[in-house]
Short mmCIF file of C-alpha atoms and ligand atoms in Angstrom, two decimals:
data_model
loop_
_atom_site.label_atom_id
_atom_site.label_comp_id
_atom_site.label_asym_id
_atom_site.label_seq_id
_atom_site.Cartn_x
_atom_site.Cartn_y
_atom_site.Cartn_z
CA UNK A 1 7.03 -35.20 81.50
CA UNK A 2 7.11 -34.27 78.04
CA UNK A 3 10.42 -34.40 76.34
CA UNK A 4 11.50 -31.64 74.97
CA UNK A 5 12.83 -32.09 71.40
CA UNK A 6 15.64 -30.22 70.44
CA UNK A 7 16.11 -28.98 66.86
CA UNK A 8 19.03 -31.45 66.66
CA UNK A 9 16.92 -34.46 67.81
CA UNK A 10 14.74 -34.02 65.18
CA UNK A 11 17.70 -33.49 62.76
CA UNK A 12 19.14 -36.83 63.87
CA UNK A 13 15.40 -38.48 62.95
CA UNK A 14 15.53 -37.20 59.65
CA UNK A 15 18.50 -37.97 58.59
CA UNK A 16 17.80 -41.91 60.21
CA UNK A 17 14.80 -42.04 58.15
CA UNK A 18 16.66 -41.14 55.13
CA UNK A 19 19.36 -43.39 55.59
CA UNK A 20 16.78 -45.98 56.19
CA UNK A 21 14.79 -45.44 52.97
CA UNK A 22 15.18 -47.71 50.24
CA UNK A 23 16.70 -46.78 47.05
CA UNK A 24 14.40 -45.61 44.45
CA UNK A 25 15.46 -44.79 40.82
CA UNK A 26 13.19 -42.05 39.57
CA UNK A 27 13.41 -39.87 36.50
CA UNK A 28 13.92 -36.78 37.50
CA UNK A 29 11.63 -34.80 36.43
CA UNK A 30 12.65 -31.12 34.66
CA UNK A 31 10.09 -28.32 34.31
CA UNK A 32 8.31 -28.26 31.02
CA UNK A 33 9.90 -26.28 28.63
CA UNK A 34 7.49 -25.70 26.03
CA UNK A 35 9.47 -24.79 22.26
CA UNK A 36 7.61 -21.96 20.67
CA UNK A 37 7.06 -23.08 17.15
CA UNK A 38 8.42 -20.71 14.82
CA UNK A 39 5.40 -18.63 13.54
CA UNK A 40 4.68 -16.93 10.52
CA UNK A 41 4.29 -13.49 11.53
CA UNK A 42 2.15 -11.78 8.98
CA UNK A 43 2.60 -7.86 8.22
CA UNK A 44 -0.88 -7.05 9.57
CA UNK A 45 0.26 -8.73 13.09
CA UNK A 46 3.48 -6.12 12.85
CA UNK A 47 3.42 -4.00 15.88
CA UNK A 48 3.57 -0.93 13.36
CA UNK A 49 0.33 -1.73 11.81
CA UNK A 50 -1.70 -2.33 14.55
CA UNK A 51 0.08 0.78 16.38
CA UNK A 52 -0.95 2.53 13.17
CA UNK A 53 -4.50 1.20 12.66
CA UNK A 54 -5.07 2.34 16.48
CA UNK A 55 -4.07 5.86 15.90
CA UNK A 56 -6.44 6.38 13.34
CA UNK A 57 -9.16 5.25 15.13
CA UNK A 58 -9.59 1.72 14.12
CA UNK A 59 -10.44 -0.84 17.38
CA UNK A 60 -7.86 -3.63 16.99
CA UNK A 61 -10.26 -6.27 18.82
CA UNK A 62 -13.37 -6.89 17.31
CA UNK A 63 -16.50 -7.61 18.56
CA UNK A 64 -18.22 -10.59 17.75
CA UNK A 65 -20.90 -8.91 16.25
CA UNK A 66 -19.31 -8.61 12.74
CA UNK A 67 -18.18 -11.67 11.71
CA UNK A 68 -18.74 -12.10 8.08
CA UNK A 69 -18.82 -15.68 6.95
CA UNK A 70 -17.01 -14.59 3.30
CA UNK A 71 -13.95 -13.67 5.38
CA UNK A 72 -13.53 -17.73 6.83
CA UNK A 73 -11.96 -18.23 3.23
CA UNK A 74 -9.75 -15.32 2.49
CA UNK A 75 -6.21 -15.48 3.75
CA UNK A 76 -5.94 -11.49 4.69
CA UNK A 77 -9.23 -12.24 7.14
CA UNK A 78 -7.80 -10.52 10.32
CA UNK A 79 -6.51 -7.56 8.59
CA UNK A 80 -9.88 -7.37 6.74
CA UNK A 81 -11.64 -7.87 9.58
CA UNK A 82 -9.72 -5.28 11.79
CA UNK A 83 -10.14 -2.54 8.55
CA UNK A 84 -13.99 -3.02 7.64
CA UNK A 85 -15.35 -3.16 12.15
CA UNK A 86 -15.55 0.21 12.46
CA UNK A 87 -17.23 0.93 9.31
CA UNK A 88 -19.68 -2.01 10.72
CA UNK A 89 -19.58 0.02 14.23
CA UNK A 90 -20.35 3.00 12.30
CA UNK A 91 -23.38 1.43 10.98
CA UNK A 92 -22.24 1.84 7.40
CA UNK A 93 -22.27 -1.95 6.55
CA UNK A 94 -23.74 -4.79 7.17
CA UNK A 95 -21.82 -7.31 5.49
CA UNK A 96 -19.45 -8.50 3.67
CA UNK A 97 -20.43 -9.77 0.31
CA UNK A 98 -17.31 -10.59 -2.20
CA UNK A 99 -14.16 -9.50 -3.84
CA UNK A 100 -14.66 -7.28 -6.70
CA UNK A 101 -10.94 -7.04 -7.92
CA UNK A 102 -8.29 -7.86 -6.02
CA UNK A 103 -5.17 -5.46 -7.36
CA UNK A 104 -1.49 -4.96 -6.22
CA UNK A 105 -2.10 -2.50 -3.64
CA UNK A 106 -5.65 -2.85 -2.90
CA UNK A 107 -8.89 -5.30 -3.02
CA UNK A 108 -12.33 -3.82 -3.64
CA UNK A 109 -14.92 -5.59 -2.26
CA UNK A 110 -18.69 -5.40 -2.36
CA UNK A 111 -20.16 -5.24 0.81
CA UNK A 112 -24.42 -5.13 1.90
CA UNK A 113 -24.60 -1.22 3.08
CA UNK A 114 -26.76 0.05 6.48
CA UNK A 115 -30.33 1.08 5.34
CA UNK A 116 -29.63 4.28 6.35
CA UNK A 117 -26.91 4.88 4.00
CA UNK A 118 -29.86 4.76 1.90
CA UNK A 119 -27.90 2.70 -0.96
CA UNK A 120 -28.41 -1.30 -1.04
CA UNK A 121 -24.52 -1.94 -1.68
CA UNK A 122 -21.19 -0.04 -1.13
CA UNK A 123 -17.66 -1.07 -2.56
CA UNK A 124 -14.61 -0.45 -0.26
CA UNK A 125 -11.35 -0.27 -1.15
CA UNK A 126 -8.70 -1.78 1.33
CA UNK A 127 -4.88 -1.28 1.23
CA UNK A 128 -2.79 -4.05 1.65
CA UNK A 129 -1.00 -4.39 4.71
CA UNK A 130 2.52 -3.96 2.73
CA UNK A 131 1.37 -0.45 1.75
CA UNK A 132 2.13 1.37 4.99
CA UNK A 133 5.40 0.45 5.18
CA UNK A 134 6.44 4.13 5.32
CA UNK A 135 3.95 4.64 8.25
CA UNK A 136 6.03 7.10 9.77
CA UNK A 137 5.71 9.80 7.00
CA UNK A 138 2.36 8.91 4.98
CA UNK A 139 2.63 12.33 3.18
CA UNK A 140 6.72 11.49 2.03
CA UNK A 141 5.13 8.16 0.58
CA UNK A 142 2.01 9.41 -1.00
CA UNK A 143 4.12 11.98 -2.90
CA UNK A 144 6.40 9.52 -3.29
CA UNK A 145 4.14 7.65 -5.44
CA UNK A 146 2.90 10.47 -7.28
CA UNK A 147 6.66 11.68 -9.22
CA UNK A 148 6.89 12.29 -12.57
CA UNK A 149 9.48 13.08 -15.34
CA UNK A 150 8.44 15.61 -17.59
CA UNK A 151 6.60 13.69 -20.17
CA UNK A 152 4.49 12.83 -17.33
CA UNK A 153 5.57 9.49 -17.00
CA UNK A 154 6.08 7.83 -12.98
CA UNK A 155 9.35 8.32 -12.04
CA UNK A 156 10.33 5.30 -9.22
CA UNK A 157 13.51 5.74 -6.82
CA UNK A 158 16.33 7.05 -8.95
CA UNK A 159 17.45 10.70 -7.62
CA UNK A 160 15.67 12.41 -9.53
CA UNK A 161 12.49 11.71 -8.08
CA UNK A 162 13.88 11.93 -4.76
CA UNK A 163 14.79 15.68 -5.16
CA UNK A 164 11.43 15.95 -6.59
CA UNK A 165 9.58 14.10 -3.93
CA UNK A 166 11.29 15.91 -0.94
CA UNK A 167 10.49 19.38 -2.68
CA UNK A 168 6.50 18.31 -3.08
CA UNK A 169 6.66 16.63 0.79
CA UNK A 170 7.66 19.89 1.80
CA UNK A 171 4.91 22.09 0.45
CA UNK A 172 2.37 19.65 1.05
CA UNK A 173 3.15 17.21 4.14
CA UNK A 174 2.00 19.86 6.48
CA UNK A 175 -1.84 19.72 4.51
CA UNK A 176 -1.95 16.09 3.66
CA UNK A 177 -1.28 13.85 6.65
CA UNK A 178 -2.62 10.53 5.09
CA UNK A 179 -2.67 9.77 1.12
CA UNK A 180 -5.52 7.45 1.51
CA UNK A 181 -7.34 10.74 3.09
CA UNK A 182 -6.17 12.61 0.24
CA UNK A 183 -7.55 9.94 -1.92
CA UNK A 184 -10.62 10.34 -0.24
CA UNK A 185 -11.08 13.65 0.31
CA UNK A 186 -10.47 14.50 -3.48
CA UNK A 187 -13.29 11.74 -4.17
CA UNK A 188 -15.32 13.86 -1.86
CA UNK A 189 -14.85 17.48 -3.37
CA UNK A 190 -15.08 15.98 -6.68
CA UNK A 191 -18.44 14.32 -5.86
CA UNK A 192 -19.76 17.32 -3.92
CA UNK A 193 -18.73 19.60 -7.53
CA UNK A 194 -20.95 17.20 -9.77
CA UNK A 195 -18.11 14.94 -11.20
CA UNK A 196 -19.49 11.55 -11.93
CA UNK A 197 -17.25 9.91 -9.14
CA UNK A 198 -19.21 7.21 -6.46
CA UNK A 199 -20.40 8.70 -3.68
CA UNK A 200 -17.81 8.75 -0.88
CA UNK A 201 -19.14 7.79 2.27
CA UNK A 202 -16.12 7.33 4.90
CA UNK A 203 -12.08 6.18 5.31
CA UNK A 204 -10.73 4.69 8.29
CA UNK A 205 -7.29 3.62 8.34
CA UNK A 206 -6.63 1.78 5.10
CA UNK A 207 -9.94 1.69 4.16
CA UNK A 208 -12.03 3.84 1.85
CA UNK A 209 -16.09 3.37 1.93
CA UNK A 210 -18.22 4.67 -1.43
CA UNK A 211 -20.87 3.82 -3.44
CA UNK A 212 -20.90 0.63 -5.33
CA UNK A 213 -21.53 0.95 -9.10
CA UNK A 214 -23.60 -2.57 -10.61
CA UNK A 215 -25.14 -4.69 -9.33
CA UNK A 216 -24.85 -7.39 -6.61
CA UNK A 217 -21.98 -10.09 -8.26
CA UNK A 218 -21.66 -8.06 -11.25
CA UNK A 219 -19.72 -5.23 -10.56
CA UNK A 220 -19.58 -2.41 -13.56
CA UNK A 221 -17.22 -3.33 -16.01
CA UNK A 222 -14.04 -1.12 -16.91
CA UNK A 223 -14.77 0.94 -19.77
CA UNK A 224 -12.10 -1.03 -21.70
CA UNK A 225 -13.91 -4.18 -21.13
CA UNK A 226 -16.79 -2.39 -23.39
CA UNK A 227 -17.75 -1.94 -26.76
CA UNK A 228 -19.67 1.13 -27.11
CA UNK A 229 -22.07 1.59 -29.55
CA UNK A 230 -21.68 4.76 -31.80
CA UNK A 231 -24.25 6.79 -30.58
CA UNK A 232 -23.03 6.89 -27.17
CA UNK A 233 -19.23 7.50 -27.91
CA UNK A 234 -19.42 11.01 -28.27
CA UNK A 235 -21.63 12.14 -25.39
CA UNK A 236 -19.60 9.92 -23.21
CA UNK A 237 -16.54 11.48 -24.60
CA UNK A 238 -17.93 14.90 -23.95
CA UNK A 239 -19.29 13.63 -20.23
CA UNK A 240 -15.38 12.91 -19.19
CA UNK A 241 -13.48 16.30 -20.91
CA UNK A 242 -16.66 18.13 -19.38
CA UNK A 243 -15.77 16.11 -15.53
CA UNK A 244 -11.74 16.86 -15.83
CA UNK A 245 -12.78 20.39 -16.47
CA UNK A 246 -14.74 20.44 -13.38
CA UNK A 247 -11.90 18.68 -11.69
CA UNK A 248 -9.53 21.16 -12.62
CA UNK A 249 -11.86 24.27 -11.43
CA UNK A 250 -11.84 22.17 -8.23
CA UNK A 251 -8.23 22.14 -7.95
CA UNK A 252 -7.67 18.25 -8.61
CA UNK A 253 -6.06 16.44 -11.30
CA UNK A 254 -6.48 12.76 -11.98
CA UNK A 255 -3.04 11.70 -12.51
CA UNK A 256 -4.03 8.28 -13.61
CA UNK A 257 -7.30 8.96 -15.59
CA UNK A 258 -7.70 6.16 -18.57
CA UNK A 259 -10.19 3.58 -19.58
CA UNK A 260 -8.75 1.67 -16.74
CA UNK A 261 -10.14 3.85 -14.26
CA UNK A 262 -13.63 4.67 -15.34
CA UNK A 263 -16.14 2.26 -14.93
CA UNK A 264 -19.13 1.88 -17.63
CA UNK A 265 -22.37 1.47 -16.05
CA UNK A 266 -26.30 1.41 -18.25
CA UNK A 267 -24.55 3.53 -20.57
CA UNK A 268 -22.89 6.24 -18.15
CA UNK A 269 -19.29 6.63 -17.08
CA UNK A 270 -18.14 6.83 -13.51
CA UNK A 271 -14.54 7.90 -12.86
CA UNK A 272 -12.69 5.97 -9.81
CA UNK A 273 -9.15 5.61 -8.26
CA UNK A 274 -7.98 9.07 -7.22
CA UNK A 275 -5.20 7.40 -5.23
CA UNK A 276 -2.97 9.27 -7.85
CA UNK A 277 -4.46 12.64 -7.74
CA UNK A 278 -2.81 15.82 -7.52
CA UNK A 279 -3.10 19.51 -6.53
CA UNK A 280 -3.74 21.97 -9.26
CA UNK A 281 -1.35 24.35 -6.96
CA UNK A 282 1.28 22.09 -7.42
CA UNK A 283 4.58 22.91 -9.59
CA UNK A 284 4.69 21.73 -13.08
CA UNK A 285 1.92 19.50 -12.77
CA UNK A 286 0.20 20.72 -16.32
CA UNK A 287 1.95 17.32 -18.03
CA UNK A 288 0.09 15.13 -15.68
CA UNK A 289 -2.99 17.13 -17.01
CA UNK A 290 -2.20 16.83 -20.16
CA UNK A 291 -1.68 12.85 -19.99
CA UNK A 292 -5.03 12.12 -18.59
CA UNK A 293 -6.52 13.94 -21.79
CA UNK A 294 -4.36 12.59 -23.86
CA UNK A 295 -5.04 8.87 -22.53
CA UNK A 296 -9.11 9.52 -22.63
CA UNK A 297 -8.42 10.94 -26.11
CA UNK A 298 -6.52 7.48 -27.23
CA UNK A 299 -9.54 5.43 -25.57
CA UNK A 300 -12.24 7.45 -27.71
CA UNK A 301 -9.68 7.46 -31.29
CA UNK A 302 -10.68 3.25 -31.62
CA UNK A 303 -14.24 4.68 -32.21
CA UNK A 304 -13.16 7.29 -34.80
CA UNK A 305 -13.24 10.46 -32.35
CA UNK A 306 -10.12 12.87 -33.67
CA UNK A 307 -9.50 14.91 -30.71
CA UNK A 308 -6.02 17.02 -30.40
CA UNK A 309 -4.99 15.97 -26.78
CA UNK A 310 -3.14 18.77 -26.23
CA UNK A 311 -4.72 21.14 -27.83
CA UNK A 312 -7.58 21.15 -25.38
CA UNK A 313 -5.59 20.12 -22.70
CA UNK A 314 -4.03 23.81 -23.31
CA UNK A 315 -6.89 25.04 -23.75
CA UNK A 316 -8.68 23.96 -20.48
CA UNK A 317 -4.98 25.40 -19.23
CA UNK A 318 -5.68 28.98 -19.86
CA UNK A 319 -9.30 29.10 -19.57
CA UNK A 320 -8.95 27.89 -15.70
CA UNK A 321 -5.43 28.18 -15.08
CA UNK A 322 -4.90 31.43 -16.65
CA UNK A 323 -1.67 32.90 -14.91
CA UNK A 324 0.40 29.69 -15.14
CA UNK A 325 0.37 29.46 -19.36
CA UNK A 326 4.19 29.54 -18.69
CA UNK A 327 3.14 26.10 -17.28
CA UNK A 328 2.30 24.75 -20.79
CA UNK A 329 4.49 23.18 -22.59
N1 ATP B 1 -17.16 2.02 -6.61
C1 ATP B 1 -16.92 0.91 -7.28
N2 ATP B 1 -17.93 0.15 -7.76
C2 ATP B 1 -17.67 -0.99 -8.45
N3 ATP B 1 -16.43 -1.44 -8.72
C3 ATP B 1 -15.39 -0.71 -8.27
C4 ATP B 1 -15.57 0.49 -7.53
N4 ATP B 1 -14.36 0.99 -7.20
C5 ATP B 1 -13.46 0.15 -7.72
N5 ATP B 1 -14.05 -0.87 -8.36
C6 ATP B 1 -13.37 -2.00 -9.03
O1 ATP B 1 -12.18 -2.28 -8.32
C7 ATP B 1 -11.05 -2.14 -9.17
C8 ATP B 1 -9.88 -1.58 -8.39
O2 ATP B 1 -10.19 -0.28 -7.92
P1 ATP B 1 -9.16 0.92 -8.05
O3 ATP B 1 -8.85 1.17 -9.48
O4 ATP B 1 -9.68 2.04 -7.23
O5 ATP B 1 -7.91 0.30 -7.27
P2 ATP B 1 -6.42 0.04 -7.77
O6 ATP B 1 -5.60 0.03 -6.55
O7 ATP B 1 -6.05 0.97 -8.87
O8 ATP B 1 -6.47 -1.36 -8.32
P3 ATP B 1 -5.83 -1.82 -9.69
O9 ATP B 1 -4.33 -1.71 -9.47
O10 ATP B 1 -6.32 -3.21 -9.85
O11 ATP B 1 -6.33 -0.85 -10.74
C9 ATP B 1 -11.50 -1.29 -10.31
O12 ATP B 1 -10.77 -1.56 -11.48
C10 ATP B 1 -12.96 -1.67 -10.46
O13 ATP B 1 -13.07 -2.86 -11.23
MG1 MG B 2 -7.15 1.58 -10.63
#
């Protein structure tokens, strides 16, 4: 006959077995609690960024494809890396090759291009990560940047320039929705006009893609890193009035146009950095004209070129400008 065992028989084992065991002292064990180590975040890692970099396009995750061995020694390598992929997707580049300056809101680099850019190298300019901290209004930031006082000079965060800046943002937010597309853009129209400008080939996100002027590890110097010889000052002199006239007939200024912006190249000139540039149909914006001549004029004046700045800067004015004289001043 088999027993039946009730559920309290079985109880009653149990709790003889138990009572029967001998004493063990373990440890007791606790779950592993693992301590995150306090990490670094870096501003590219910011959700903000990469929230940003996805909306204009850029694929956050790259694919192993483009993995440029210069990048294993630079510190920014993910952000780099996550600006310069899609211009790699994009068959634009092939690699990248070194740093051609590395400034306070930007590095240059020189990178191999795609044959069928049909140019051997490109340079691309890439904003630091720190520059979109005012992601959520690009167009508030780039004007923000671009405020002077009326001599021209850049106004930076007093109220002044805040009146100023939300005036401009106003007029112009609803045209320019990125300042690095402005920057690029202008590059463009200037280029497509005849302005000796490198070629702009692309932006995405932070990055802007153009042609590179020198040659592979020797970049073109500045033009104040030059010494001209006399024969080519004036010509070269002429070459720049004659490329801020055409900007000006294109509706672009400058706004930061000096010897530190042009680069010198087998005797010709190549104007760069229109991060600064402005609209010809903004207000009072003939002083920002007026500095950029009067800055190439200084460069020229160590070779014995007496220009009047402002004289032709007036000049240029009226010719182009003609119903805004009220403007000079
Ligand atoms: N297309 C190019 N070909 C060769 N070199 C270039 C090119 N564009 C820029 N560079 C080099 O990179 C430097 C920085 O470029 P750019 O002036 O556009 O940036 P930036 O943000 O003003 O930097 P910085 O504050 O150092 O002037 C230039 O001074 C020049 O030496
Ligand atoms: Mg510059």
């Amino acid at each position: 006959m088999v027993k039946k065992i009730s559920k309290n028989d079985y109880q009653d084992d149990l709790d003889r077995e138990e009572a029967e065991r001998p004493v063990r002292w373990e440890p007791i064990r606790r779950p592993e609690v693992r301590v995150k180590q306090a990490k670094k975040t870096s501003y590219e890692s910011n959700a903000d960024v990469q929230r940003w970099l996805k909306e204009q396009g850029v694929e956050v995750s790259q694919p192993a494809a483009f993995n440029p061995t210069f990048l294993s020694s630079q510190r920014d390598a993910p952000w780099i890396l996550s600006s310069l992929t899609p211009l790699y997707d994009q068959e634009l580049i092939l690699d990248i090759l070194h740093v051609v300056k590395s400034g306070k809101e930007a590095t240059v680099f020189c990178c191999s291009a795609h044959p069928d850019t049909g140019l051997d190298y490109l340079a691309v300019k890439v904003y630091r990560p720190r520059m979109f901290r005012s992601l959520k209004n690009d167009a508030d930031y780039r004007n923000n940047r671009t405020q002077r006082d009326e001599q021209g000079r850049v106004v930076h965060g007093d109220n002044r320039l805040r009146g100023v800046a939300r005036k401009t943002a106003r007029g112009h937010a609803a045209r320019v929705t990125s300042w690095i597309e402005y920057e690029f853009d202008t590059q463009r129209k200037l280029f497509q006009a005849g302005v000796h400008v490198p070629r702009p080939l692309a932006y995405v996100g932070n990055a802007v893609l153009m042609e590179y002027v020198g040659t592979e590890g020797n970049a073109a110097p500045l033009l104040r890193d030059v010494k001209l010889d006399a024969a080519e000052v004036e010509p070269l002199f002429e070459c720049l009035l004659a490329d801020i006239e055409l900007s000006l007939v294109n509706g672009r200024i400058h706004g930061d146009l000096s010897e530190y912006n042009i680069l010198y190249w087998q005797g010709a000139v190549t104007i760069i950095d229109f991060a600064q540039a402005v609209d010809t149909s903004h207000d009072e914006v003939f002083p920002i004209f007026a500095r950029d001549i009067e800055r190439v004029c200084q460069y020229f004046e160590r070779y014995g070129l007496e220009r009047d700045a402002h004289q032709l800067a007036a000049e240029l004015w009226t010719r182009h400008m003609g119903g805004r004289t009220e403007d000079i001043v």
